[in-house]
Amino acid sequence: MSSPYSIFDELTRLATTEPAPATDLIAFLIRSLAQEACDGIRGAQTYYRIVSRARDICNSINVLAKEAENQKDWDKYQSYTAQISPLEELLFDISKVMENEAESAYSPSVPDSVQQCIDDIKCWKDNREIFRGVAKTLHDSPFERPGYAWDSDLKAAALHDDLSWITTVCEALMRILEPISRMMRKKPQQYLHVTGVIQLLAQIQTSLELNAEVEESAMVLSTRCFMVIHGMIALTLDKNVDEKVRKHLWSRRTWKKASGSLEKLKLALESPPKPLDALIDEWDGYERYLLNPEDESVDKILEGLIRYPAKIQRPYHSQALALVYGCKSIGAHVDSKKPEDGIEKLEDIVELTIKALEKCGSAATEVAKLDWDELRVHPASKGIDGVVIDIKRIYSEYQMKVDEFNKAVSDALKKDREMVERLRGHLSRLQTRQKPVDPAACQCGEDYQIQLAVSDRDRPSPRDLAP
């Protein structure tokens, strides 16, 4: 009856029962490293190849030592003696990184700070490079292994190790999603941000698994993203972590930044390979942001609204101002009364307001030819109406003066309607006028006249002239 297969025996079995005493230290280090590999290690496939290649070189040294002695061959003597010390040094070097890799074999460590999370990523990256550097050095040894395609084999092993580690981190993330869902029952908007990031990670993982030619920079950046998100959630759930840090990690801004970068990475992985330098720099900045907690001030949250009214024309300009007024009023209340969930509610309403205003801006050309009744049922108008309802709800919850906001919205609707109707009347008059324009009114200074005179056939309608 044959004995069961053993990875340890396979990795440590020498080709001779009488190895040269000069290789005893090498054999000992091989057995020690093989034991670590069998106990479980991150980057196992690359590691197996390091140990098996070291064993093959040890076998070659033993063969040459025997031949040099029997044949009195100084060339073979020179060949085997030149390999002993370098191999011993390499095996000692690789043993130094074993502890961290063995501890991380089955799950990423739970950091006690953001800095430790970043340090863990650096440790993973450094050890990964050491493993692959040692494997390459052993591959380049003068002792060939006939018929063995080292290049393709090492590449396949490296890809397998990277994907295995990403899978391990994903599994750890899944295990802590249930506590997050319990935390987020009363905060649906925040839960959507977090689950949205998790979904992006799942899509990135799928892209990596389907791409057999993943660029090195893309794999490293993807892994960094997975490990950072895992660390963020683990730290947020740890009540021993400073409350300011937890709030910073759990803030809407933090997760929106992560979502934006991950969306870009997902798209980059789905398109033909291209340099990721800009995206890597962006993620470097995100990690620096995580290391430096910022107060989620009312002013910073409201800053996102400043640029929108200038981009929105009639028939929505006054309504846009009313929404900004409502958000600013809620912000002033949150700043002065400091309700427990005030910052989160303000972030929610500002985010919804920005989405509604973006729809208004993008619909400008489409709605220009609509009359007022048609405008009121347009999706952009419906978006504004939805935000108005949400702002009123927060006003009522915080016992603010909702009548003031109602008046601001009512006045805004009247102003937008008045401006639209006046514009249509003005365009109607333009349609029937034929008046020369004084050349002096032209700033170009050239001696010619501009006439607003068109034939009945080519005359535009008021809707065609609307901005």
C-alpha positions as a Markdown table, in Angstrom:
| # | Residue | x | y | z |
|---|---|---|---|---|
| 1 | Met | 0.0 | 0.0 | 0.0 |
| 2 | Ser | 1.4 | 3.4 | -1.0 |
| 3 | Ser | 2.0 | 6.1 | 1.5 |
| 4 | Pro | -0.2 | 9.2 | 1.3 |
| 5 | Tyr | 1.1 | 12.1 | -0.6 |
| 6 | Ser | 2.9 | 14.7 | 1.5 |
| 7 | Ile | 3.8 | 18.3 | 0.4 |
| 8 | Phe | 6.5 | 18.4 | 3.1 |
| 9 | Asp | 8.1 | 15.2 | 1.8 |
| 10 | Glu | 7.9 | 16.4 | -1.8 |
| 11 | Leu | 9.5 | 19.7 | -0.9 |
| 12 | Thr | 12.3 | 18.3 | 1.2 |
| 13 | Arg | 13.1 | 15.0 | -0.5 |
| 14 | Leu | 16.8 | 15.0 | -1.7 |
| 15 | Ala | 17.9 | 12.9 | -4.6 |
| 16 | Thr | 20.7 | 11.2 | -2.6 |
| 17 | Thr | 20.7 | 9.4 | 0.7 |
| 18 | Glu | 24.3 | 10.6 | 1.2 |
| 19 | Pro | 24.3 | 14.4 | 0.7 |
| 20 | Ala | 27.6 | 16.3 | 1.1 |
| 21 | Pro | 28.0 | 17.6 | 4.7 |
| 22 | Ala | 28.5 | 21.1 | 3.1 |
| 23 | Thr | 24.8 | 21.1 | 2.2 |
| 24 | Asp | 23.5 | 20.2 | 5.7 |
| 25 | Leu | 22.6 | 23.8 | 6.5 |
| 26 | Ile | 20.8 | 24.2 | 3.2 |
| 27 | Ala | 18.9 | 21.0 | 3.8 |
| 28 | Phe | 17.9 | 22.2 | 7.3 |
| 29 | Leu | 16.7 | 25.6 | 6.0 |
| 30 | Ile | 14.7 | 23.8 | 3.3 |
| 31 | Arg | 13.0 | 21.6 | 5.9 |
| 32 | Ser | 12.3 | 24.6 | 8.1 |
| 33 | Leu | 10.8 | 26.6 | 5.2 |
| 34 | Ala | 8.8 | 23.7 | 3.9 |
| 35 | Gln | 7.2 | 23.3 | 7.4 |
| 36 | Glu | 6.1 | 26.9 | 7.2 |
| 37 | Ala | 4.6 | 26.3 | 3.8 |
| 38 | Cys | 2.7 | 23.3 | 4.9 |
| 39 | Asp | 1.3 | 25.2 | 7.9 |
| 40 | Gly | -0.2 | 27.9 | 5.6 |
| 41 | Ile | 1.3 | 31.0 | 4.2 |
| 42 | Arg | 0.2 | 34.0 | 2.1 |
| 43 | Gly | 1.8 | 33.7 | -1.4 |
| 44 | Ala | 2.0 | 29.9 | -1.0 |
| 45 | Gln | 2.4 | 29.1 | -4.7 |
| 46 | Thr | 5.5 | 31.3 | -5.2 |
| 47 | Tyr | 6.8 | 30.1 | -1.9 |
| 48 | Tyr | 6.5 | 26.4 | -2.9 |
| 49 | Arg | 8.5 | 27.2 | -6.0 |
| 50 | Ile | 11.2 | 28.9 | -4.0 |
| 51 | Val | 11.6 | 25.8 | -1.7 |
| 52 | Ser | 11.4 | 23.3 | -4.5 |
| 53 | Arg | 13.9 | 25.2 | -6.6 |
| 54 | Ala | 16.3 | 25.4 | -3.6 |
| 55 | Arg | 15.9 | 21.7 | -3.1 |
| 56 | Asp | 16.8 | 21.1 | -6.8 |
| 57 | Ile | 19.9 | 23.3 | -6.5 |
| 58 | Cys | 20.9 | 21.5 | -3.4 |
| 59 | Asn | 20.6 | 18.2 | -5.3 |
| 60 | Ser | 22.7 | 19.7 | -8.1 |
| 61 | Ile | 25.4 | 20.8 | -5.6 |
| 62 | Asn | 25.5 | 17.3 | -4.1 |
| 63 | Val | 25.9 | 15.7 | -7.6 |
| 64 | Leu | 28.7 | 18.1 | -8.6 |
| 65 | Ala | 30.5 | 17.6 | -5.2 |
| 66 | Lys | 30.5 | 13.9 | -5.8 |
| 67 | Glu | 31.7 | 14.2 | -9.4 |
| 68 | Ala | 34.4 | 16.8 | -8.5 |
| 69 | Glu | 35.7 | 14.4 | -5.9 |
| 70 | Asn | 35.6 | 11.3 | -8.1 |
| 71 | Gln | 36.9 | 13.0 | -11.2 |
| 72 | Lys | 39.3 | 15.4 | -9.6 |
| 73 | Asp | 37.5 | 18.1 | -11.6 |
| 74 | Trp | 38.3 | 21.7 | -10.5 |
| 75 | Asp | 35.7 | 23.2 | -12.8 |
| 76 | Lys | 33.0 | 21.2 | -11.1 |
| 77 | Tyr | 34.5 | 22.0 | -7.7 |
| 78 | Gln | 34.3 | 25.7 | -8.6 |
| 79 | Ser | 30.7 | 25.4 | -9.8 |
| 80 | Tyr | 29.3 | 23.8 | -6.6 |
| 81 | Thr | 31.3 | 25.7 | -4.0 |
| 82 | Ala | 30.3 | 29.1 | -5.6 |
| 83 | Gln | 26.6 | 28.2 | -5.0 |
| 84 | Ile | 26.6 | 27.1 | -1.4 |
| 85 | Ser | 26.9 | 30.5 | 0.4 |
| 86 | Pro | 24.6 | 32.5 | -1.9 |
| 87 | Leu | 21.9 | 29.8 | -1.5 |
| 88 | Glu | 22.3 | 29.8 | 2.3 |
| 89 | Glu | 22.0 | 33.6 | 2.4 |
| 90 | Leu | 18.8 | 33.6 | 0.2 |
| 91 | Leu | 17.2 | 31.0 | 2.4 |
| 92 | Phe | 18.0 | 32.9 | 5.6 |
| 93 | Asp | 16.6 | 36.1 | 3.9 |
| 94 | Ile | 13.3 | 34.4 | 3.0 |
| 95 | Ser | 12.9 | 33.0 | 6.5 |
| 96 | Lys | 12.9 | 36.6 | 7.8 |
| 97 | Val | 9.6 | 37.4 | 6.1 |
| 98 | Met | 7.9 | 34.2 | 7.1 |
| 99 | Glu | 6.3 | 35.2 | 10.3 |
| 100 | Asn | 4.1 | 38.0 | 8.8 |
| 101 | Glu | 3.1 | 35.9 | 5.9 |
| 102 | Ala | 2.2 | 32.9 | 8.0 |
| 103 | Glu | 0.1 | 35.0 | 10.3 |
| 104 | Ser | -1.8 | 36.4 | 7.4 |
| 105 | Ala | -2.4 | 33.2 | 5.5 |
| 106 | Tyr | -6.1 | 32.8 | 6.4 |
| 107 | Ser | -7.3 | 36.3 | 7.1 |
| 108 | Pro | -6.0 | 39.9 | 6.9 |
| 109 | Ser | -5.1 | 41.2 | 10.3 |
| 110 | Val | -7.5 | 43.5 | 12.1 |
| 111 | Pro | -5.6 | 46.8 | 12.5 |
| 112 | Asp | -5.8 | 49.0 | 15.7 |
| 113 | Ser | -5.2 | 52.2 | 13.7 |
| 114 | Val | -5.3 | 53.6 | 10.2 |
| 115 | Gln | -1.5 | 53.8 | 10.3 |
| 116 | Gln | -1.2 | 50.0 | 11.1 |
| 117 | Cys | -3.6 | 49.3 | 8.2 |
| 118 | Ile | -1.3 | 51.3 | 5.8 |
| 119 | Asp | 1.8 | 49.5 | 7.4 |
| 120 | Asp | 0.1 | 46.1 | 6.8 |
| 121 | Ile | -0.3 | 47.0 | 3.1 |
| 122 | Lys | 3.4 | 48.0 | 2.9 |
| 123 | Cys | 4.4 | 44.7 | 4.6 |
| 124 | Trp | 2.3 | 42.7 | 2.1 |
| 125 | Lys | 3.8 | 44.6 | -0.8 |
| 126 | Asp | 7.4 | 44.4 | 0.5 |
| 127 | Asn | 7.2 | 40.7 | 1.3 |
| 128 | Arg | 5.6 | 40.0 | -2.1 |
| 129 | Glu | 8.5 | 41.6 | -3.8 |
| 130 | Ile | 11.0 | 39.7 | -1.7 |
| 131 | Phe | 9.4 | 36.4 | -2.5 |
| 132 | Arg | 9.4 | 37.1 | -6.2 |
| 133 | Gly | 12.9 | 38.5 | -6.2 |
| 134 | Val | 14.2 | 35.3 | -4.5 |
| 135 | Ala | 12.2 | 33.1 | -6.9 |
| 136 | Lys | 13.7 | 35.0 | -9.8 |
| 137 | Thr | 17.3 | 34.7 | -8.4 |
| 138 | Leu | 16.9 | 31.0 | -7.9 |
| 139 | His | 15.4 | 30.7 | -11.4 |
| 140 | Asp | 18.5 | 32.4 | -12.8 |
| 141 | Ser | 20.8 | 29.9 | -11.0 |
| 142 | Pro | 23.3 | 28.2 | -13.4 |
| 143 | Phe | 21.8 | 24.8 | -12.4 |
| 144 | Glu | 19.1 | 24.3 | -15.0 |
| 145 | Arg | 16.0 | 22.2 | -14.6 |
| 146 | Pro | 15.6 | 20.5 | -18.0 |
| 147 | Gly | 12.3 | 20.9 | -19.7 |
| 148 | Tyr | 10.8 | 23.2 | -17.1 |
| 149 | Ala | 9.3 | 26.6 | -18.2 |
| 150 | Trp | 10.2 | 28.7 | -15.2 |
| 151 | Asp | 9.1 | 32.0 | -16.6 |
| 152 | Ser | 5.5 | 31.0 | -17.3 |
| 153 | Asp | 5.3 | 28.9 | -14.2 |
| 154 | Leu | 6.4 | 31.7 | -11.9 |
| 155 | Lys | 4.0 | 34.1 | -13.6 |
| 156 | Ala | 1.1 | 31.7 | -13.1 |
| 157 | Ala | 2.1 | 31.2 | -9.4 |
| 158 | Ala | 2.3 | 34.9 | -8.8 |
| 159 | Leu | -1.2 | 35.5 | -10.3 |
| 160 | His | -2.7 | 32.7 | -8.3 |
| 161 | Asp | -1.2 | 34.1 | -5.1 |
| 162 | Asp | -2.5 | 37.6 | -5.8 |
| 163 | Leu | -6.0 | 36.4 | -6.6 |
| 164 | Ser | -6.0 | 34.1 | -3.6 |
| 165 | Trp | -5.1 | 37.0 | -1.3 |
| 166 | Ile | -7.8 | 39.2 | -2.7 |
| 167 | Thr | -10.3 | 36.4 | -2.2 |
| 168 | Thr | -9.2 | 36.1 | 1.4 |
| 169 | Val | -9.7 | 39.8 | 2.0 |
| 170 | Cys | -13.1 | 39.6 | 0.3 |
| 171 | Glu | -14.2 | 36.8 | 2.6 |
| 172 | Ala | -13.1 | 38.8 | 5.6 |
| 173 | Leu | -15.2 | 41.7 | 4.3 |
| 174 | Met | -18.3 | 39.5 | 3.9 |
| 175 | Arg | -17.9 | 38.3 | 7.5 |
| 176 | Ile | -18.2 | 41.9 | 8.9 |
| 177 | Leu | -21.0 | 43.1 | 6.6 |
| 178 | Glu | -23.7 | 41.8 | 9.0 |
| 179 | Pro | -22.6 | 44.1 | 11.9 |
| 180 | Ile | -22.5 | 47.0 | 9.4 |
| 181 | Ser | -26.1 | 46.3 | 8.3 |
| 182 | Arg | -27.2 | 46.4 | 11.9 |
| 183 | Met | -25.4 | 49.7 | 12.4 |
| 184 | Met | -27.0 | 51.2 | 9.3 |
| 185 | Arg | -30.6 | 50.3 | 9.8 |
| 186 | Lys | -31.4 | 53.9 | 10.6 |
| 187 | Lys | -29.0 | 55.4 | 8.1 |
| 188 | Pro | -30.1 | 54.0 | 4.6 |
| 189 | Gln | -28.1 | 56.6 | 2.6 |
| 190 | Gln | -24.9 | 55.7 | 4.4 |
| 191 | Tyr | -25.6 | 52.0 | 4.0 |
| 192 | Leu | -26.0 | 52.6 | 0.2 |
| 193 | His | -22.6 | 54.2 | 0.0 |
| 194 | Val | -20.9 | 51.4 | 1.9 |
| 195 | Thr | -22.6 | 48.6 | 0.0 |
| 196 | Gly | -21.9 | 50.5 | -3.3 |
| 197 | Val | -18.2 | 50.3 | -2.5 |
| 198 | Ile | -18.5 | 46.6 | -1.7 |
| 199 | Gln | -20.2 | 46.0 | -5.0 |
| 200 | Leu | -17.4 | 47.9 | -6.8 |
| 201 | Leu | -14.8 | 45.7 | -5.1 |
| 202 | Ala | -16.7 | 42.6 | -6.2 |
| 203 | Gln | -16.7 | 43.9 | -9.8 |
| 204 | Ile | -13.0 | 44.6 | -9.6 |
| 205 | Gln | -12.3 | 41.1 | -8.3 |
| 206 | Thr | -14.3 | 39.6 | -11.2 |
| 207 | Ser | -12.3 | 41.7 | -13.7 |
| 208 | Leu | -9.0 | 40.5 | -12.2 |
| 209 | Glu | -10.1 | 36.9 | -12.3 |
| 210 | Leu | -11.2 | 37.1 | -15.9 |
| 211 | Asn | -8.0 | 38.9 | -17.1 |
| 212 | Ala | -5.0 | 36.5 | -17.4 |
| 213 | Glu | -2.7 | 39.4 | -18.3 |
| 214 | Val | -3.2 | 41.7 | -15.4 |
| 215 | Glu | -0.6 | 44.5 | -15.2 |
| 216 | Glu | 1.5 | 44.4 | -12.1 |
| 217 | Ser | 0.5 | 48.0 | -11.1 |
| 218 | Ala | -3.2 | 47.2 | -11.5 |
| 219 | Met | -2.9 | 44.1 | -9.3 |
| 220 | Val | -1.0 | 45.9 | -6.5 |
| 221 | Leu | -3.4 | 48.9 | -6.6 |
| 222 | Ser | -6.4 | 46.7 | -6.5 |
| 223 | Thr | -5.1 | 44.8 | -3.5 |
| 224 | Arg | -4.3 | 48.0 | -1.7 |
| 225 | Cys | -7.9 | 49.1 | -2.2 |
| 226 | Phe | -9.3 | 45.8 | -0.8 |
| 227 | Met | -7.1 | 45.9 | 2.2 |
| 228 | Val | -7.8 | 49.6 | 3.0 |
| 229 | Ile | -11.6 | 49.1 | 2.8 |
| 230 | His | -11.3 | 46.1 | 5.1 |
| 231 | Gly | -9.3 | 48.0 | 7.5 |
| 232 | Met | -11.7 | 51.0 | 7.5 |
| 233 | Ile | -14.7 | 48.8 | 8.3 |
| 234 | Ala | -12.8 | 46.8 | 11.0 |
| 235 | Leu | -11.7 | 50.1 | 12.7 |
| 236 | Thr | -15.2 | 51.6 | 12.5 |
| 237 | Leu | -16.6 | 48.5 | 14.3 |
| 238 | Asp | -13.9 | 48.6 | 17.0 |
| 239 | Lys | -15.3 | 50.7 | 19.9 |
| 240 | Asn | -11.8 | 50.9 | 21.3 |
| 241 | Val | -10.7 | 53.1 | 18.4 |
| 242 | Asp | -10.9 | 56.9 | 19.0 |
| 243 | Glu | -14.4 | 58.2 | 18.3 |
| 244 | Lys | -13.0 | 61.0 | 16.1 |
| 245 | Val | -11.2 | 58.5 | 14.0 |
| 246 | Arg | -14.3 | 56.3 | 13.7 |
| 247 | Lys | -16.5 | 59.2 | 12.6 |
| 248 | His | -13.9 | 60.2 | 10.0 |
| 249 | Leu | -13.7 | 56.7 | 8.6 |
| 250 | Trp | -17.5 | 56.4 | 8.6 |
| 251 | Ser | -18.2 | 59.8 | 7.1 |
| 252 | Arg | -20.1 | 60.2 | 3.9 |
| 253 | Arg | -17.2 | 62.1 | 2.4 |
| 254 | Thr | -14.8 | 59.3 | 3.1 |
| 255 | Trp | -16.9 | 56.7 | 1.4 |
| 256 | Lys | -17.7 | 58.9 | -1.6 |
| 257 | Lys | -14.0 | 59.5 | -2.1 |
| 258 | Ala | -13.4 | 55.7 | -2.0 |
| 259 | Ser | -16.3 | 55.1 | -4.4 |
| 260 | Gly | -15.0 | 57.6 | -6.9 |
| 261 | Ser | -11.5 | 56.1 | -7.0 |
| 262 | Leu | -12.8 | 52.5 | -7.2 |
| 263 | Glu | -15.2 | 53.4 | -10.0 |
| 264 | Lys | -12.2 | 54.7 | -12.0 |
| 265 | Leu | -10.2 | 51.6 | -11.2 |
| 266 | Lys | -13.1 | 49.3 | -12.3 |
| 267 | Leu | -13.3 | 51.1 | -15.7 |
| 268 | Ala | -9.5 | 51.0 | -16.1 |
| 269 | Leu | -9.5 | 47.2 | -15.6 |
| 270 | Glu | -12.3 | 46.8 | -18.2 |
| 271 | Ser | -10.5 | 48.8 | -20.8 |
| 272 | Pro | -7.3 | 48.1 | -22.7 |
| 273 | Pro | -4.2 | 48.4 | -20.4 |
| 274 | Lys | -2.9 | 51.9 | -19.9 |
| 275 | Pro | -0.7 | 53.6 | -17.3 |
| 276 | Leu | -2.4 | 53.9 | -13.9 |
| 277 | Asp | 0.0 | 56.6 | -12.5 |
| 278 | Ala | -2.8 | 59.2 | -12.0 |
| 279 | Leu | -5.0 | 56.7 | -10.3 |
| 280 | Ile | -2.2 | 55.4 | -8.1 |
| 281 | Asp | -1.5 | 59.0 | -7.1 |
| 282 | Glu | -5.2 | 59.5 | -6.3 |
| 283 | Trp | -5.3 | 56.5 | -4.0 |
| 284 | Asp | -2.0 | 57.6 | -2.3 |
| 285 | Gly | -3.9 | 60.8 | -1.6 |
| 286 | Tyr | -6.9 | 58.9 | -0.3 |
| 287 | Glu | -4.7 | 57.0 | 2.2 |
| 288 | Arg | -3.2 | 60.3 | 3.4 |
| 289 | Tyr | -6.7 | 61.6 | 3.8 |
| 290 | Leu | -7.6 | 58.6 | 6.0 |
| 291 | Leu | -4.5 | 59.2 | 8.2 |
| 292 | Asn | -5.6 | 62.8 | 8.9 |
| 293 | Pro | -9.1 | 63.0 | 10.4 |
| 294 | Glu | -11.0 | 66.1 | 9.5 |
| 295 | Asp | -13.9 | 67.6 | 11.3 |
| 296 | Glu | -17.1 | 67.2 | 9.2 |
| 297 | Ser | -18.0 | 70.9 | 9.5 |
| 298 | Val | -21.2 | 72.3 | 8.2 |
| 299 | Asp | -19.3 | 74.8 | 6.0 |
| 300 | Lys | -17.4 | 72.0 | 4.2 |
| 301 | Ile | -20.6 | 70.0 | 3.6 |
| 302 | Leu | -22.4 | 73.1 | 2.1 |
| 303 | Glu | -19.4 | 74.0 | 0.0 |
| 304 | Gly | -20.5 | 71.5 | -2.6 |
| 305 | Leu | -23.6 | 73.5 | -3.4 |
| 306 | Ile | -21.9 | 76.8 | -4.2 |
| 307 | Arg | -21.1 | 76.2 | -7.9 |
| 308 | Tyr | -24.5 | 74.9 | -9.0 |
| 309 | Pro | -26.9 | 78.0 | -9.1 |
| 310 | Ala | -24.5 | 79.7 | -11.6 |
| 311 | Lys | -24.9 | 76.7 | -13.9 |
| 312 | Ile | -28.7 | 76.6 | -13.9 |
| 313 | Gln | -30.8 | 78.9 | -16.1 |
| 314 | Arg | -34.5 | 79.5 | -16.3 |
| 315 | Pro | -36.9 | 77.8 | -15.7 |
| 316 | Tyr | -35.1 | 76.4 | -12.7 |
| 317 | His | -32.8 | 79.1 | -11.4 |
| 318 | Ser | -35.0 | 80.5 | -8.7 |
| 319 | Gln | -36.0 | 77.1 | -7.5 |
| 320 | Ala | -32.3 | 76.1 | -7.3 |
| 321 | Leu | -31.7 | 79.1 | -5.0 |
| 322 | Ala | -34.6 | 78.0 | -2.9 |
| 323 | Leu | -33.1 | 74.5 | -2.4 |
| 324 | Val | -29.8 | 76.0 | -1.5 |
| 325 | Tyr | -31.5 | 78.3 | 1.0 |
| 326 | Gly | -33.2 | 75.3 | 2.6 |
| 327 | Cys | -30.0 | 73.4 | 2.9 |
| 328 | Lys | -28.2 | 76.4 | 4.4 |
| 329 | Ser | -31.0 | 76.8 | 6.9 |
| 330 | Ile | -30.7 | 73.2 | 8.0 |
| 331 | Gly | -26.9 | 73.7 | 8.2 |
| 332 | Ala | -27.3 | 76.7 | 10.4 |
| 333 | His | -29.6 | 74.7 | 12.7 |
| 334 | Val | -27.2 | 71.7 | 12.8 |
| 335 | Asp | -24.3 | 74.1 | 13.6 |
| 336 | Ser | -26.1 | 75.8 | 16.5 |
| 337 | Lys | -28.2 | 73.0 | 18.0 |
| 338 | Lys | -25.9 | 70.1 | 17.1 |
| 339 | Pro | -28.5 | 67.3 | 17.0 |
| 340 | Glu | -27.0 | 63.8 | 17.3 |
| 341 | Asp | -27.5 | 62.9 | 13.6 |
| 342 | Gly | -27.4 | 66.4 | 12.2 |
| 343 | Ile | -24.2 | 66.1 | 10.2 |
| 344 | Glu | -25.4 | 62.9 | 8.5 |
| 345 | Lys | -28.8 | 64.3 | 7.7 |
| 346 | Leu | -27.2 | 67.5 | 6.3 |
| 347 | Glu | -24.9 | 65.3 | 4.1 |
| 348 | Asp | -27.9 | 63.4 | 2.9 |
| 349 | Ile | -29.9 | 66.4 | 1.9 |
| 350 | Val | -27.0 | 68.2 | 0.3 |
| 351 | Glu | -26.2 | 65.1 | -1.8 |
| 352 | Leu | -29.9 | 64.8 | -2.9 |
| 353 | Thr | -30.0 | 68.5 | -3.7 |
| 354 | Ile | -26.8 | 68.3 | -5.8 |
| 355 | Lys | -28.3 | 65.3 | -7.8 |
| 356 | Ala | -31.5 | 67.3 | -8.4 |
| 357 | Leu | -29.6 | 70.4 | -9.5 |
| 358 | Glu | -27.4 | 68.4 | -11.9 |
| 359 | Lys | -30.5 | 67.1 | -13.6 |
| 360 | Cys | -31.8 | 70.7 | -14.0 |
| 361 | Gly | -28.5 | 71.8 | -15.5 |
| 362 | Ser | -28.4 | 68.9 | -18.0 |
| 363 | Ala | -32.0 | 69.4 | -19.0 |
| 364 | Ala | -31.6 | 73.1 | -20.0 |
| 365 | Thr | -31.7 | 72.5 | -23.7 |
| 366 | Glu | -34.5 | 69.9 | -23.5 |
| 367 | Val | -36.9 | 72.1 | -21.4 |
| 368 | Ala | -36.3 | 75.3 | -23.3 |
| 369 | Lys | -39.1 | 74.6 | -25.8 |
| 370 | Leu | -41.7 | 73.5 | -23.2 |
| 371 | Asp | -44.5 | 75.6 | -21.8 |
| 372 | Trp | -44.9 | 75.9 | -18.1 |
| 373 | Asp | -47.4 | 73.1 | -17.6 |
| 374 | Glu | -45.1 | 70.7 | -19.5 |
| 375 | Leu | -42.2 | 71.9 | -17.5 |
| 376 | Arg | -43.9 | 71.0 | -14.2 |
| 377 | Val | -44.1 | 67.3 | -15.2 |
| 378 | His | -40.6 | 67.1 | -16.5 |
| 379 | Pro | -38.2 | 64.7 | -14.6 |
| 380 | Ala | -36.0 | 67.6 | -13.6 |
| 381 | Ser | -39.0 | 69.4 | -12.0 |
| 382 | Lys | -40.0 | 66.2 | -10.3 |
| 383 | Gly | -36.4 | 65.9 | -8.9 |
| 384 | Ile | -36.7 | 69.4 | -7.3 |
| 385 | Asp | -40.2 | 68.5 | -5.9 |
| 386 | Gly | -38.7 | 65.4 | -4.2 |
| 387 | Val | -35.9 | 67.4 | -2.6 |
| 388 | Val | -38.4 | 70.0 | -1.4 |
| 389 | Ile | -40.4 | 67.2 | 0.4 |
| 390 | Asp | -37.2 | 65.9 | 2.0 |
| 391 | Ile | -36.1 | 69.4 | 3.2 |
| 392 | Lys | -39.6 | 70.0 | 4.7 |
| 393 | Arg | -39.4 | 66.7 | 6.5 |
| 394 | Ile | -36.1 | 67.7 | 8.1 |
| 395 | Tyr | -37.5 | 71.1 | 9.0 |
| 396 | Ser | -40.4 | 69.4 | 10.8 |
| 397 | Glu | -38.2 | 66.9 | 12.5 |
| 398 | Tyr | -36.0 | 69.7 | 13.9 |
| 399 | Gln | -39.0 | 72.0 | 14.6 |
| 400 | Met | -37.7 | 74.6 | 12.2 |
| 401 | Lys | -39.9 | 77.3 | 10.6 |
| 402 | Val | -41.2 | 75.3 | 7.6 |
| 403 | Asp | -43.5 | 78.1 | 6.6 |
| 404 | Glu | -40.5 | 80.2 | 5.7 |
| 405 | Phe | -39.2 | 77.5 | 3.4 |
| 406 | Asn | -42.6 | 77.0 | 1.9 |
| 407 | Lys | -42.7 | 80.7 | 1.1 |
| 408 | Ala | -39.2 | 80.6 | -0.5 |
| 409 | Val | -40.3 | 77.7 | -2.7 |
| 410 | Ser | -43.6 | 79.3 | -3.7 |
| 411 | Asp | -41.8 | 82.6 | -4.5 |
| 412 | Ala | -39.2 | 80.8 | -6.5 |
| 413 | Leu | -41.9 | 79.0 | -8.6 |
| 414 | Lys | -43.6 | 82.3 | -9.3 |
| 415 | Lys | -40.4 | 84.0 | -10.3 |
| 416 | Asp | -39.3 | 81.2 | -12.6 |
| 417 | Arg | -42.8 | 81.1 | -14.2 |
| 418 | Glu | -42.9 | 84.9 | -14.6 |
| 419 | Met | -39.5 | 84.9 | -16.3 |
| 420 | Val | -40.4 | 82.0 | -18.6 |
| 421 | Glu | -43.7 | 83.7 | -19.7 |
| 422 | Arg | -42.0 | 87.1 | -20.1 |
| 423 | Leu | -39.3 | 85.4 | -22.2 |
| 424 | Arg | -41.9 | 83.8 | -24.5 |
| 425 | Gly | -43.7 | 87.2 | -24.9 |
| 426 | His | -40.4 | 88.8 | -25.7 |
| 427 | Leu | -39.6 | 86.2 | -28.3 |
| 428 | Ser | -43.0 | 86.5 | -29.8 |
| 429 | Arg | -42.4 | 90.2 | -30.4 |
| 430 | Leu | -39.0 | 89.6 | -31.9 |
| 431 | Gln | -40.7 | 87.3 | -34.4 |
| 432 | Thr | -42.6 | 90.2 | -36.0 |
| 433 | Arg | -40.0 | 92.9 | -35.7 |
| 434 | Gln | -37.6 | 93.9 | -38.5 |
| 435 | Lys | -35.3 | 96.6 | -37.2 |
| 436 | Pro | -31.8 | 97.6 | -38.4 |
| 437 | Val | -29.2 | 97.6 | -35.8 |
| 438 | Asp | -27.0 | 100.7 | -35.4 |
| 439 | Pro | -23.4 | 99.8 | -36.5 |
| 440 | Ala | -22.1 | 101.9 | -33.6 |
| 441 | Ala | -23.7 | 99.4 | -31.2 |
| 442 | Cys | -21.4 | 96.7 | -32.6 |
| 443 | Gln | -18.1 | 96.4 | -30.7 |
| 444 | Cys | -16.2 | 95.0 | -33.7 |
| 445 | Gly | -15.9 | 98.5 | -35.2 |
| 446 | Glu | -16.3 | 97.4 | -38.8 |
| 447 | Asp | -18.4 | 99.5 | -41.3 |
| 448 | Tyr | -21.4 | 97.2 | -41.8 |
| 449 | Gln | -24.9 | 96.8 | -40.5 |
| 450 | Ile | -26.5 | 93.9 | -38.8 |
| 451 | Gln | -30.1 | 93.5 | -39.5 |
| 452 | Leu | -32.6 | 91.4 | -37.6 |
| 453 | Ala | -34.6 | 90.7 | -40.7 |
| 454 | Val | -35.7 | 87.3 | -41.9 |
| 455 | Ser | -38.2 | 86.2 | -44.4 |
| 456 | Asp | -41.5 | 84.7 | -43.3 |
| 457 | Arg | -40.3 | 81.4 | -44.6 |
| 458 | Asp | -37.1 | 81.3 | -42.6 |
| 459 | Arg | -38.3 | 83.1 | -39.5 |
| 460 | Pro | -37.7 | 81.1 | -36.3 |
| 461 | Ser | -40.4 | 80.4 | -33.8 |
| 462 | Pro | -40.2 | 81.6 | -30.2 |
| 463 | Arg | -39.3 | 78.1 | -29.1 |
| 464 | Asp | -36.4 | 78.0 | -31.6 |
| 465 | Leu | -35.0 | 81.2 | -30.1 |
| 466 | Ala | -35.4 | 80.2 | -26.5 |
| 467 | Pro | -32.1 | 79.8 | -24.6 |
